[in-house]
Amino acid sequence: MKAERRIALIEAGTRLFAERGLNGVSVRELSRSADASISMVSYYFGGKEGLYAAVLEEQFACFDQIEEIRKQGGDPLAMIEGYIRWTIRRHRTHPYLLRFYTSELTNPTPYFAKIVSPAIEKVIRTLAEIIADGMRRGQFRTNIHAVSAATALAGMVSYHMLSTLATQALFGHAPVEDESLIRDYLAIFTRGIQAG
Amino acid sequence: MKAERRIALIEAGTRLFAERGLNGVSVRELSRSADASISMVSYYFGGKEGLYAAVLEEQFACFDQIEEIRKQGGDPLAMIEGYIRWTIRRHRTHPYLLRFYTSELTNPTPYFAKIVSPAIEKVIRTLAEIIADGMRRGQFRTNIHAVSAATALAGMVSYHMLSTLATQALFGHAPVEDESLIRDYLAIFTRGIQAG
DNA sequence: TCGTTCAGATCGAACGTTCGTTCGATAATA
DNA sequence: TATTATCGAACGAACGTTCGATCTGAACGA
């Protein structure tokens, strides 16, 4: 057999947990939304929190990819552009990832330390390394803390993604096209940290 | 009488709701934490959600202040510095505000539209106006969308505040001093949007 | 090819717990 | 004495989990 209900539960959990958090969704709603019986959650995941952890794990697996960008080496400015593009692409392929991310950042569950925190750490640390690299090359100003610059960059991009939907509704300002956004953020950030 | 339990409940609610969200806290825990009986929540606020709304309202009242910065006029660059300083100060005086802010942004409750959304709108709109002003003066580059620049700035600062605690634990990088942070972010952002 | 077998998949009722709210009683103040 | 503040027990509803029953489909022997 194919464990179709398992897949359906992961899908429903991904959407619902992202929308309302771990405590905002009941097992009954989860299983109803997955067209499964209420006992399937415990059967496959050992309980509600097990499903949450499974969803988290699946969503955050793709964070490993940041290291590819760094390993390929090259110009720090190009790597920063790579990071922005990668983040936007990730946002398109994992539409609920950012919600989990910020949701866990503000209201961390016990799985934060195991799954989310290492994922964040990897990204910020890699970004800071790229920036420190640019500093050593004399390409970036050295009077800025590399980790501060890394969180500034991550914050710019993540916050924009998060507020895109709200922005559209609030300001009638259609969220800028990807390419336009990349150009604006690259301009602001890289011009801001360049030396000279 | 003095309605001491009411105040205690607001205080407990501010901390607990920020830490775990609306659905992460029970009325029993709320009242226990406020040394009040379980019925006080309904007595004063008409129920758990009423307390949540009261806390939200109180926390977001200070967002009106952003307009003061703009009204005073002056150099757009100085106003941007004013915004960063104001945000940091707000973070010190309202230690739980940012958590509510991002928590509501990711998992909006029915009170989002009434309380949080207008507060965010005010800040981003005002920032965008300040930046557009700098553009008209020829001080800032005009090939960047003002709202994109505004969300970039807000994102940089807010994200840093949010991740400060996590950053400290994760990277051994003690969160930078306020003045140092202001200098770094000002340098990155204002240099990034300046004309020429 | 057909019936049997059996482990995995799925179900829904039932259980004990916890939830948020209500309500009558009591305490404190004016 | 009237009013406000506070309490804690009680209620029905909803929660997450458990469990025995049923269904499904592949494997196997005849």
Tab-separated table of C-alpha atoms (C1' of nucleotides) in Angstrom:
chain	number	residue	atom	x	y	z
A	1	MET	CA	0.000	0.000	0.000
A	2	LYS	CA	1.032	3.549	-0.472
A	3	ALA	CA	0.432	5.483	2.728
A	4	GLU	CA	-1.440	8.150	0.858
A	5	ARG	CA	-2.870	9.598	4.041
A	6	ARG	CA	0.640	10.141	5.337
A	7	ILE	CA	1.485	12.341	2.387
A	8	ALA	CA	-1.842	14.136	2.614
A	9	LEU	CA	-1.226	14.828	6.300
A	10	ILE	CA	2.214	16.276	5.617
A	11	GLU	CA	0.706	18.554	2.990
A	12	ALA	CA	-2.163	19.678	5.199
A	13	GLY	CA	0.192	20.134	8.130
A	14	THR	CA	2.596	22.215	6.082
A	15	ARG	CA	-0.114	24.646	5.128
A	16	LEU	CA	-2.085	24.757	8.369
A	17	PHE	CA	0.841	24.875	10.797
A	18	ALA	CA	2.403	27.675	8.758
A	19	GLU	CA	-0.841	29.608	8.775
A	20	ARG	CA	-1.697	29.228	12.435
A	21	GLY	CA	1.209	27.685	14.300
A	22	LEU	CA	1.460	24.463	16.257
A	23	ASN	CA	-1.241	25.378	18.775
A	24	GLY	CA	-3.528	27.051	16.279
A	25	VAL	CA	-4.525	23.816	14.563
A	26	SER	CA	-6.269	20.766	16.021
A	27	VAL	CA	-5.693	17.166	15.065
A	28	ARG	CA	-9.301	16.985	13.936
A	29	GLU	CA	-8.849	19.870	11.511
A	30	LEU	CA	-5.571	18.435	10.317
A	31	SER	CA	-7.074	15.053	9.500
A	32	ARG	CA	-10.251	16.521	8.055
A	33	SER	CA	-8.165	18.689	5.769
A	34	ALA	CA	-6.181	15.622	4.678
A	35	ASP	CA	-9.304	13.491	4.212
A	36	ALA	CA	-7.914	11.109	6.784
A	37	SER	CA	-9.286	9.715	9.983
A	38	ILE	CA	-8.272	11.329	13.224
A	39	SER	CA	-6.116	8.420	14.293
A	40	MET	CA	-3.789	8.672	11.299
A	41	VAL	CA	-1.768	11.444	12.907
A	42	SER	CA	-0.758	9.250	15.810
A	43	TYR	CA	-0.375	6.225	13.567
A	44	TYR	CA	2.189	7.815	11.266
A	45	PHE	CA	3.804	10.500	13.389
A	46	GLY	CA	3.235	9.407	16.958
A	47	GLY	CA	1.053	12.432	17.597
A	48	LYS	CA	0.445	16.014	16.624
A	49	GLU	CA	3.901	17.243	17.586
A	50	GLY	CA	5.442	14.434	15.597
A	51	LEU	CA	3.669	15.665	12.473
A	52	TYR	CA	4.831	19.189	13.235
A	53	ALA	CA	8.419	18.012	13.575
A	54	ALA	CA	8.159	16.042	10.328
A	55	VAL	CA	6.865	19.097	8.494
A	56	LEU	CA	9.590	21.283	9.999
A	57	GLU	CA	12.296	18.807	9.081
A	58	GLU	CA	11.121	18.565	5.493
A	59	GLN	CA	10.821	22.318	5.087
A	60	PHE	CA	14.203	23.168	6.527
A	61	ALA	CA	16.168	20.487	4.718
A	62	CYS	CA	16.792	22.860	1.817
A	63	PHE	CA	18.774	25.255	4.026
A	64	ASP	CA	21.833	23.092	3.498
A	65	GLN	CA	22.046	24.478	-0.002
A	66	ILE	CA	23.528	27.764	1.202
A	67	GLU	CA	26.856	26.029	1.567
A	68	GLU	CA	26.901	25.156	-2.124
A	69	ILE	CA	26.935	28.832	-2.959
A	70	ARG	CA	29.960	29.399	-0.780
A	71	LYS	CA	31.815	26.271	-1.873
A	72	GLN	CA	31.657	27.289	-5.521
A	73	GLY	CA	33.772	30.271	-4.516
A	74	GLY	CA	34.153	33.323	-6.673
A	75	ASP	CA	33.420	36.981	-6.151
A	76	PRO	CA	31.793	37.819	-2.787
A	77	LEU	CA	29.433	40.236	-4.520
A	78	ALA	CA	28.325	37.480	-6.869
A	79	MET	CA	27.809	35.163	-3.904
A	80	ILE	CA	25.629	37.757	-2.199
A	81	GLU	CA	23.559	38.030	-5.344
A	82	GLY	CA	23.429	34.237	-5.322
A	83	TYR	CA	22.093	34.313	-1.783
A	84	ILE	CA	19.329	36.749	-2.671
A	85	ARG	CA	18.341	34.731	-5.725
A	86	TRP	CA	18.468	31.505	-3.758
A	87	THR	CA	16.260	32.954	-1.017
A	88	ILE	CA	13.683	34.148	-3.507
A	89	ARG	CA	13.683	30.832	-5.334
A	90	ARG	CA	13.307	28.991	-2.034
A	91	HIS	CA	10.381	31.214	-1.252
A	92	ARG	CA	8.720	30.247	-4.523
A	93	THR	CA	9.340	26.522	-4.155
A	94	HIS	CA	8.553	26.403	-0.423
A	95	PRO	CA	5.760	28.933	-0.079
A	96	TYR	CA	5.241	28.198	3.598
A	97	LEU	CA	8.864	28.011	4.685
A	98	LEU	CA	9.201	31.643	5.670
A	99	ARG	CA	6.142	31.450	7.867
A	100	PHE	CA	7.554	28.503	9.768
A	101	TYR	CA	10.823	30.327	10.000
A	102	THR	CA	9.524	33.513	11.579
A	103	SER	CA	6.876	31.682	13.534
A	104	GLU	CA	9.550	29.540	15.174
A	105	LEU	CA	11.766	32.564	15.665
A	106	THR	CA	9.077	34.364	17.665
A	107	ASN	CA	7.353	31.459	19.383
A	108	PRO	CA	9.899	28.664	19.397
A	109	THR	CA	8.693	25.130	20.004
A	110	PRO	CA	10.919	22.425	21.441
A	111	TYR	CA	11.900	21.584	17.855
A	112	PHE	CA	13.417	24.994	17.305
A	113	ALA	CA	16.734	24.006	18.839
A	114	LYS	CA	16.906	20.750	16.885
A	115	ILE	CA	15.778	21.810	13.420
A	116	VAL	CA	15.310	25.527	12.886
A	117	SER	CA	18.169	26.989	14.840
A	118	PRO	CA	20.917	24.985	13.102
A	119	ALA	CA	19.403	25.915	9.750
A	120	ILE	CA	19.447	29.629	10.564
A	121	GLU	CA	22.911	29.344	11.998
A	122	LYS	CA	24.224	27.844	8.781
A	123	VAL	CA	22.822	30.637	6.653
A	124	ILE	CA	23.951	33.561	8.802
A	125	ARG	CA	27.356	32.041	9.423
A	126	THR	CA	27.919	31.411	5.715
A	127	LEU	CA	26.816	34.933	4.826
A	128	ALA	CA	29.150	36.381	7.442
A	129	GLU	CA	32.006	34.298	6.017
A	130	ILE	CA	31.325	35.581	2.516
A	131	ILE	CA	31.327	39.154	3.785
A	132	ALA	CA	34.469	38.638	5.865
A	133	ASP	CA	36.071	37.244	2.735
A	134	GLY	CA	35.202	40.382	0.846
A	135	MET	CA	36.729	42.405	3.668
A	136	ARG	CA	39.992	40.480	3.512
A	137	ARG	CA	40.143	41.112	-0.207
A	138	GLY	CA	39.804	44.818	0.436
A	139	GLN	CA	36.533	44.743	-1.463
A	140	PHE	CA	34.289	45.598	1.494
A	141	ARG	CA	34.688	48.121	4.251
A	142	THR	CA	36.223	46.616	7.368
A	143	ASN	CA	34.619	48.978	9.853
A	144	ILE	CA	31.354	47.057	9.811
A	145	HIS	CA	30.805	43.893	11.795
A	146	ALA	CA	30.446	40.966	9.387
A	147	VAL	CA	27.642	39.324	11.372
A	148	SER	CA	25.764	42.620	11.564
A	149	ALA	CA	26.032	42.924	7.815
A	150	ALA	CA	24.876	39.332	7.416
A	151	THR	CA	21.780	39.852	9.557
A	152	ALA	CA	21.108	43.132	7.767
A	153	LEU	CA	21.097	41.298	4.448
A	154	ALA	CA	19.047	38.350	5.693
A	155	GLY	CA	16.615	40.717	7.392
A	156	MET	CA	16.128	42.837	4.299
A	157	VAL	CA	15.281	39.888	2.113
A	158	SER	CA	13.303	37.802	4.617
A	159	TYR	CA	11.276	40.734	5.871
A	160	HIS	CA	10.392	41.718	2.342
A	161	MET	CA	9.216	38.202	1.545
A	162	LEU	CA	7.198	38.070	4.715
A	163	SER	CA	5.527	41.405	4.202
A	164	THR	CA	4.950	41.035	0.480
A	165	LEU	CA	1.369	39.895	0.825
A	166	ALA	CA	0.568	42.470	3.464
A	167	THR	CA	2.324	45.170	1.483
A	168	GLN	CA	0.229	44.510	-1.559
A	169	ALA	CA	-2.999	44.764	0.374
A	170	LEU	CA	-1.959	47.765	2.453
A	171	PHE	CA	-0.217	50.101	0.058
A	172	GLY	CA	-1.599	49.141	-3.308
A	173	HIS	CA	2.058	48.790	-4.126
A	174	ALA	CA	2.135	45.605	-6.137
A	175	PRO	CA	5.047	43.595	-4.824
A	176	VAL	CA	7.961	44.385	-7.071
A	177	GLU	CA	8.966	41.820	-9.623
A	178	ASP	CA	11.705	39.455	-8.559
A	179	GLU	CA	14.302	40.946	-10.842
A	180	SER	CA	13.450	44.462	-9.759
A	181	LEU	CA	13.616	43.456	-6.101
A	182	ILE	CA	16.968	41.766	-6.562
A	183	ARG	CA	18.314	44.854	-8.293
A	184	ASP	CA	17.068	47.216	-5.552
A	185	TYR	CA	18.326	45.127	-2.656
A	186	LEU	CA	21.632	44.415	-4.323
A	187	ALA	CA	22.032	48.111	-4.977
A	188	ILE	CA	21.238	49.115	-1.418
A	189	PHE	CA	23.237	46.407	0.277
A	190	THR	CA	26.323	45.947	-1.848
A	191	ARG	CA	26.822	49.662	-2.425
A	192	GLY	CA	26.442	50.060	1.302
A	193	ILE	CA	29.234	47.691	2.229
A	194	GLN	CA	31.647	48.321	-0.610
A	195	ALA	CA	35.008	49.822	0.243
A	196	GLY	CA	36.151	53.242	-0.839
B	1	MET	CA	-11.006	49.223	44.687
B	2	LYS	CA	-8.133	49.357	42.348
B	3	ALA	CA	-8.524	46.551	39.868
B	4	GLU	CA	-5.062	45.292	40.646
B	5	ARG	CA	-5.754	41.941	39.036
B	6	ARG	CA	-6.600	43.706	35.818
B	7	ILE	CA	-3.165	45.259	35.654
B	8	ALA	CA	-1.516	42.012	36.667
B	9	LEU	CA	-3.378	40.200	33.911
B	10	ILE	CA	-2.267	42.718	31.288
B	11	GLU	CA	1.310	42.288	32.422
B	12	ALA	CA	1.151	38.503	32.444
B	13	GLY	CA	-0.642	38.502	29.101
B	14	THR	CA	1.941	40.775	27.537
B	15	ARG	CA	4.754	38.436	28.445
B	16	LEU	CA	3.041	35.096	27.895
B	17	PHE	CA	1.244	35.929	24.646
B	18	ALA	CA	4.478	37.320	23.234
B	19	GLU	CA	6.348	34.194	24.221
B	20	ARG	CA	3.867	31.626	22.995
B	21	GLY	CA	1.149	33.306	20.985
B	22	LEU	CA	-2.595	33.478	21.523
B	23	ASN	CA	-3.136	29.733	21.375
B	24	GLY	CA	0.011	28.795	23.270
B	25	VAL	CA	-1.264	30.092	26.607
B	26	SER	CA	-4.283	28.965	28.592
B	27	VAL	CA	-6.517	31.121	30.728
B	28	ARG	CA	-5.479	29.072	33.724
B	29	GLU	CA	-1.815	29.809	33.181
B	30	LEU	CA	-2.586	33.459	32.522
B	31	SER	CA	-4.462	33.881	35.785
B	32	ARG	CA	-2.010	31.789	37.780
B	33	SER	CA	0.828	33.940	36.474
B	34	ALA	CA	-1.099	37.074	37.488
B	35	ASP	CA	-2.038	35.646	40.897
B	36	ALA	CA	-5.651	36.054	39.948
B	37	SER	CA	-8.563	33.680	39.844
B	38	ILE	CA	-9.509	32.101	36.588
B	39	SER	CA	-12.681	34.117	36.241
B	40	MET	CA	-10.908	37.488	36.220
B	41	VAL	CA	-10.045	37.211	32.546
B	42	SER	CA	-13.688	37.082	31.536
B	43	TYR	CA	-14.633	39.638	34.178
B	44	TYR	CA	-12.302	42.341	32.918
B	45	PHE	CA	-11.790	41.516	29.263
B	46	GLY	CA	-14.800	39.434	28.308
B	47	GLY	CA	-12.603	36.424	27.666
B	48	LYS	CA	-9.174	35.325	26.633
B	49	GLU	CA	-9.281	37.005	23.236
B	50	GLY	CA	-10.370	40.229	24.861
B	51	LEU	CA	-7.235	40.197	26.997
B	52	TYR	CA	-5.160	39.475	23.902
B	53	ALA	CA	-6.731	42.418	22.087
B	54	ALA	CA	-6.162	44.696	25.087
B	55	VAL	CA	-2.501	43.709	25.226
B	56	LEU	CA	-2.112	44.225	21.485
B	57	GLU	CA	-3.767	47.624	21.613
B	58	GLU	CA	-1.543	48.804	24.439
B	59	GLN	CA	1.624	47.557	22.798
B	60	PHE	CA	0.950	49.045	19.392
B	61	ALA	CA	-0.205	52.447	20.594
B	62	CYS	CA	3.367	53.735	20.458
B	63	PHE	CA	3.566	53.210	16.703
B	64	ASP	CA	1.884	56.568	16.222
B	65	GLN	CA	5.153	58.178	17.229
B	66	ILE	CA	6.715	57.533	13.819
B	67	GLU	CA	4.729	60.461	12.466
B	68	GLU	CA	6.382	62.822	14.927
B	69	ILE	CA	9.718	62.085	13.325
B	70	ARG	CA	8.400	62.984	9.922
B	71	LYS	CA	6.477	66.044	11.062
B	72	GLN	CA	9.569	67.606	12.553
B	73	GLY	CA	10.954	67.684	9.034
B	74	GLY	CA	14.614	68.133	8.282
B	75	ASP	CA	17.152	66.072	6.441
B	76	PRO	CA	15.865	62.679	5.180
B	77	LEU	CA	19.111	61.047	6.273
B	78	ALA	CA	18.638	62.396	9.775
B	79	MET	CA	15.059	61.149	9.784
B	80	ILE	CA	16.239	57.678	8.797
B	81	GLU	CA	18.691	57.731	11.662
B	82	GLY	CA	15.817	58.897	13.837
B	83	TYR	CA	13.781	55.903	12.727
B	84	ILE	CA	16.551	53.455	13.620
B	85	ARG	CA	17.069	55.065	17.014
B	86	TRP	CA	13.343	55.174	17.652
B	87	THR	CA	12.978	51.481	16.768
B	88	ILE	CA	15.788	50.486	19.096
B	89	ARG	CA	14.430	52.608	21.916
B	90	ARG	CA	10.973	51.111	21.378
B	91	HIS	CA	12.563	47.708	21.603
B	92	ARG	CA	14.074	48.609	24.964
B	93	THR	CA	10.904	50.132	26.415
B	94	HIS	CA	8.538	47.532	24.938
B	95	PRO	CA	10.595	44.357	25.140
B	96	TYR	CA	7.757	42.168	23.907
B	97	LEU	CA	6.482	44.380	21.116
B	98	LEU	CA	8.604	42.881	18.367
B	99	ARG	CA	7.466	39.398	19.245
B	100	PHE	CA	3.822	40.384	18.942
B	101	TYR	CA	4.668	42.149	15.742
B	102	THR	CA	6.269	39.225	13.953
B	103	SER	CA	3.969	36.717	15.585
B	104	GLU	CA	0.965	38.561	14.197
B	105	LEU	CA	2.682	38.969	10.851
B	106	THR	CA	3.152	35.222	10.483
B	107	ASN	CA	0.055	33.928	12.248
B	108	PRO	CA	-2.424	36.774	12.134
B	109	THR	CA	-5.365	36.677	14.519
B	110	PRO	CA	-8.621	38.464	13.812
B	111	TYR	CA	-7.129	41.490	15.593
B	112	PHE	CA	-4.363	41.814	13.050
B	113	ALA	CA	-6.497	43.828	10.663
B	114	LYS	CA	-7.770	46.129	13.397
B	115	ILE	CA	-4.635	46.843	15.416
B	116	VAL	CA	-1.389	45.529	13.945
B	117	SER	CA	-1.877	46.143	10.266
B	118	PRO	CA	-2.641	49.880	10.587
B	119	ALA	CA	0.384	50.272	12.848
B	120	ILE	CA	2.698	48.616	10.329
B	121	GLU	CA	1.138	50.549	7.516
B	122	LYS	CA	1.875	53.832	9.261
B	123	VAL	CA	5.530	53.002	9.749
B	124	ILE	CA	6.249	51.708	6.251
B	125	ARG	CA	4.274	54.472	4.587
B	126	THR	CA	6.058	57.149	6.581
B	127	LEU	CA	9.451	55.624	5.827
B	128	ALA	CA	8.609	55.473	2.141
B	129	GLU	CA	7.567	59.130	2.244
B	130	ILE	CA	10.845	60.113	3.857
B	131	ILE	CA	12.765	58.233	1.195
B	132	ALA	CA	10.651	59.656	-1.634
B	133	ASP	CA	11.366	63.069	-0.188
B	134	GLY	CA	15.083	62.412	-0.358
B	135	MET	CA	14.624	61.343	-3.953
B	136	ARG	CA	12.831	64.547	-4.883
B	137	ARG	CA	15.653	66.515	-3.331
B	138	GLY	CA	18.125	64.659	-5.510
B	139	GLN	CA	19.684	63.248	-2.364
B	140	PHE	CA	18.747	59.631	-3.018
B	141	ARG	CA	18.867	57.582	-6.151
B	142	THR	CA	15.565	57.515	-7.975
B	143	ASN	CA	16.000	54.140	-9.623
B	144	ILE	CA	14.968	52.303	-6.445
B	145	HIS	CA	11.360	51.841	-5.417
B	146	ALA	CA	10.715	53.868	-2.277
B	147	VAL	CA	8.552	51.176	-0.652
B	148	SER	CA	11.170	48.527	-1.397
B	149	ALA	CA	13.761	50.706	0.281
B	150	ALA	CA	11.430	51.244	3.228
B	151	THR	CA	10.852	47.528	3.746
B	152	ALA	CA	14.569	46.906	3.317
B	153	LEU	CA	15.291	49.345	6.130
B	154	ALA	CA	12.511	48.080	8.393
B	155	GLY	CA	13.544	44.508	7.706
B	156	MET	CA	17.186	45.121	8.514
B	157	VAL	CA	16.430	46.672	11.853
B	158	SER	CA	13.495	44.487	12.920
B	159	TYR	CA	15.177	41.276	11.922
B	160	HIS	CA	18.272	42.215	13.838
B	161	MET	CA	16.243	42.938	16.948
B	162	LEU	CA	14.366	39.696	16.593
B	163	SER	CA	17.426	37.564	16.102
B	164	THR	CA	19.593	39.312	18.672
B	165	LEU	CA	18.975	36.770	21.400
B	166	ALA	CA	19.349	33.845	19.032
B	167	THR	CA	22.458	35.386	17.504
B	168	GLN	CA	24.156	35.679	20.835
B	169	ALA	CA	23.515	32.067	21.687
B	170	LEU	CA	24.355	30.721	18.249
B	171	PHE	CA	27.441	32.589	17.140
B	172	GLY	CA	29.041	33.719	20.368
B	173	HIS	CA	28.815	37.077	18.693
B	174	ALA	CA	27.617	39.322	21.471
B	175	PRO	CA	24.890	41.488	19.987
B	176	VAL	CA	26.540	44.692	18.958
B	177	GLU	CA	26.089	47.723	21.139
B	178	ASP	CA	23.281	50.018	20.143
B	179	GLU	CA	25.554	52.766	18.892
B	180	SER	CA	27.653	50.318	16.916
B	181	LEU	CA	24.547	48.771	15.384
B	182	ILE	CA	23.138	52.147	14.456
B	183	ARG	CA	26.414	53.094	12.814
B	184	ASP	CA	26.629	49.844	10.825
B	185	TYR	CA	23.054	49.887	9.610
B	186	LEU	CA	23.133	53.569	8.809
B	187	ALA	CA	26.324	53.023	6.865
B	188	ILE	CA	24.924	50.100	4.885
B	189	PHE	CA	21.542	51.601	4.200
B	190	THR	CA	22.138	55.280	3.656
B	191	ARG	CA	25.274	54.762	1.597
B	192	GLY	CA	23.260	52.258	-0.406
B	193	ILE	CA	20.524	54.670	-1.371
B	194	GLN	CA	22.508	57.865	-1.725
B	195	ALA	CA	22.677	59.479	-5.144
B	196	GLY	CA	25.829	59.822	-7.200
C	1	DT	C1'	-6.439	-18.695	-12.151
C	2	DC	C1'	-8.340	-18.634	-7.822
C	3	DG	C1'	-8.849	-18.603	-2.821
C	4	DT	C1'	-6.213	-17.790	1.384
C	5	DT	C1'	-3.286	-15.308	4.186
C	6	DC	C1'	-1.404	-11.472	6.489
C	7	DA	C1'	0.804	-7.193	7.309
C	8	DG	C1'	0.045	-2.566	6.518
C	9	DA	C1'	-3.413	1.151	5.999
C	10	DT	C1'	-7.468	3.187	7.511
C	11	DC	C1'	-11.392	3.986	10.220
C	12	DG	C1'	-14.428	5.947	14.033
C	13	DA	C1'	-15.977	5.464	18.646
C	14	DA	C1'	-14.460	6.137	23.193
C	15	DC	C1'	-11.436	7.914	26.938
C	16	DG	C1'	-9.530	11.024	30.114
C	17	DT	C1'	-7.781	15.645	30.099
C	18	DT	C1'	-7.817	20.376	29.491
C	19	DC	C1'	-9.965	24.146	27.592
C	20	DG	C1'	-12.718	28.881	28.154
C	21	DT	C1'	-16.716	30.482	30.322
C	22	DT	C1'	-20.306	30.999	33.725
C	23	DC	C1'	-22.251	31.726	38.172
C	24	DG	C1'	-23.307	32.113	42.962
C	25	DA	C1'	-20.815	33.384	46.979
C	26	DT	C1'	-17.602	36.189	49.526
C	27	DA	C1'	-14.466	40.201	50.548
C	28	DA	C1'	-13.325	44.881	50.324
C	29	DT	C1'	-14.283	49.583	49.756
C	30	DA	C1'	-16.983	53.967	49.551
D	1	DT	C1'	-25.538	49.490	52.346
D	2	DA	C1'	-24.493	49.446	47.473
D	3	DT	C1'	-20.929	48.601	44.429
D	4	DT	C1'	-16.991	46.828	42.757
D	5	DA	C1'	-13.419	43.194	43.046
D	6	DT	C1'	-12.342	38.703	43.714
D	7	DC	C1'	-12.813	33.897	44.264
D	8	DG	C1'	-13.301	28.770	43.074
D	9	DA	C1'	-16.354	25.186	41.811
D	10	DA	C1'	-18.851	23.568	37.959
D	11	DC	C1'	-20.168	23.049	32.997
D	12	DG	C1'	-20.135	21.726	28.318
D	13	DA	C1'	-17.128	21.692	24.553
D	14	DA	C1'	-12.954	20.564	22.406
D	15	DC	C1'	-8.652	18.644	22.817
D	16	DG	C1'	-4.994	14.608	21.661
D	17	DT	C1'	-4.586	9.790	22.071
D	18	DT	C1'	-5.841	4.973	22.188
D	19	DC	C1'	-7.839	0.790	20.561
D	20	DG	C1'	-10.418	-2.794	18.399
D	21	DA	C1'	-12.450	-3.444	13.958
D	22	DT	C1'	-12.365	-3.214	9.042
D	23	DC	C1'	-10.435	-2.637	4.571
D	24	DT	C1'	-6.741	-3.262	0.921
D	25	DG	C1'	-3.533	-5.391	-1.877
D	26	DA	C1'	0.489	-8.139	-2.616
D	27	DA	C1'	2.349	-12.925	-1.944
D	28	DC	C1'	1.726	-17.662	-2.121
D	29	DG	C1'	0.143	-22.402	-2.747
D	30	DA	C1'	-2.937	-25.175	-5.258
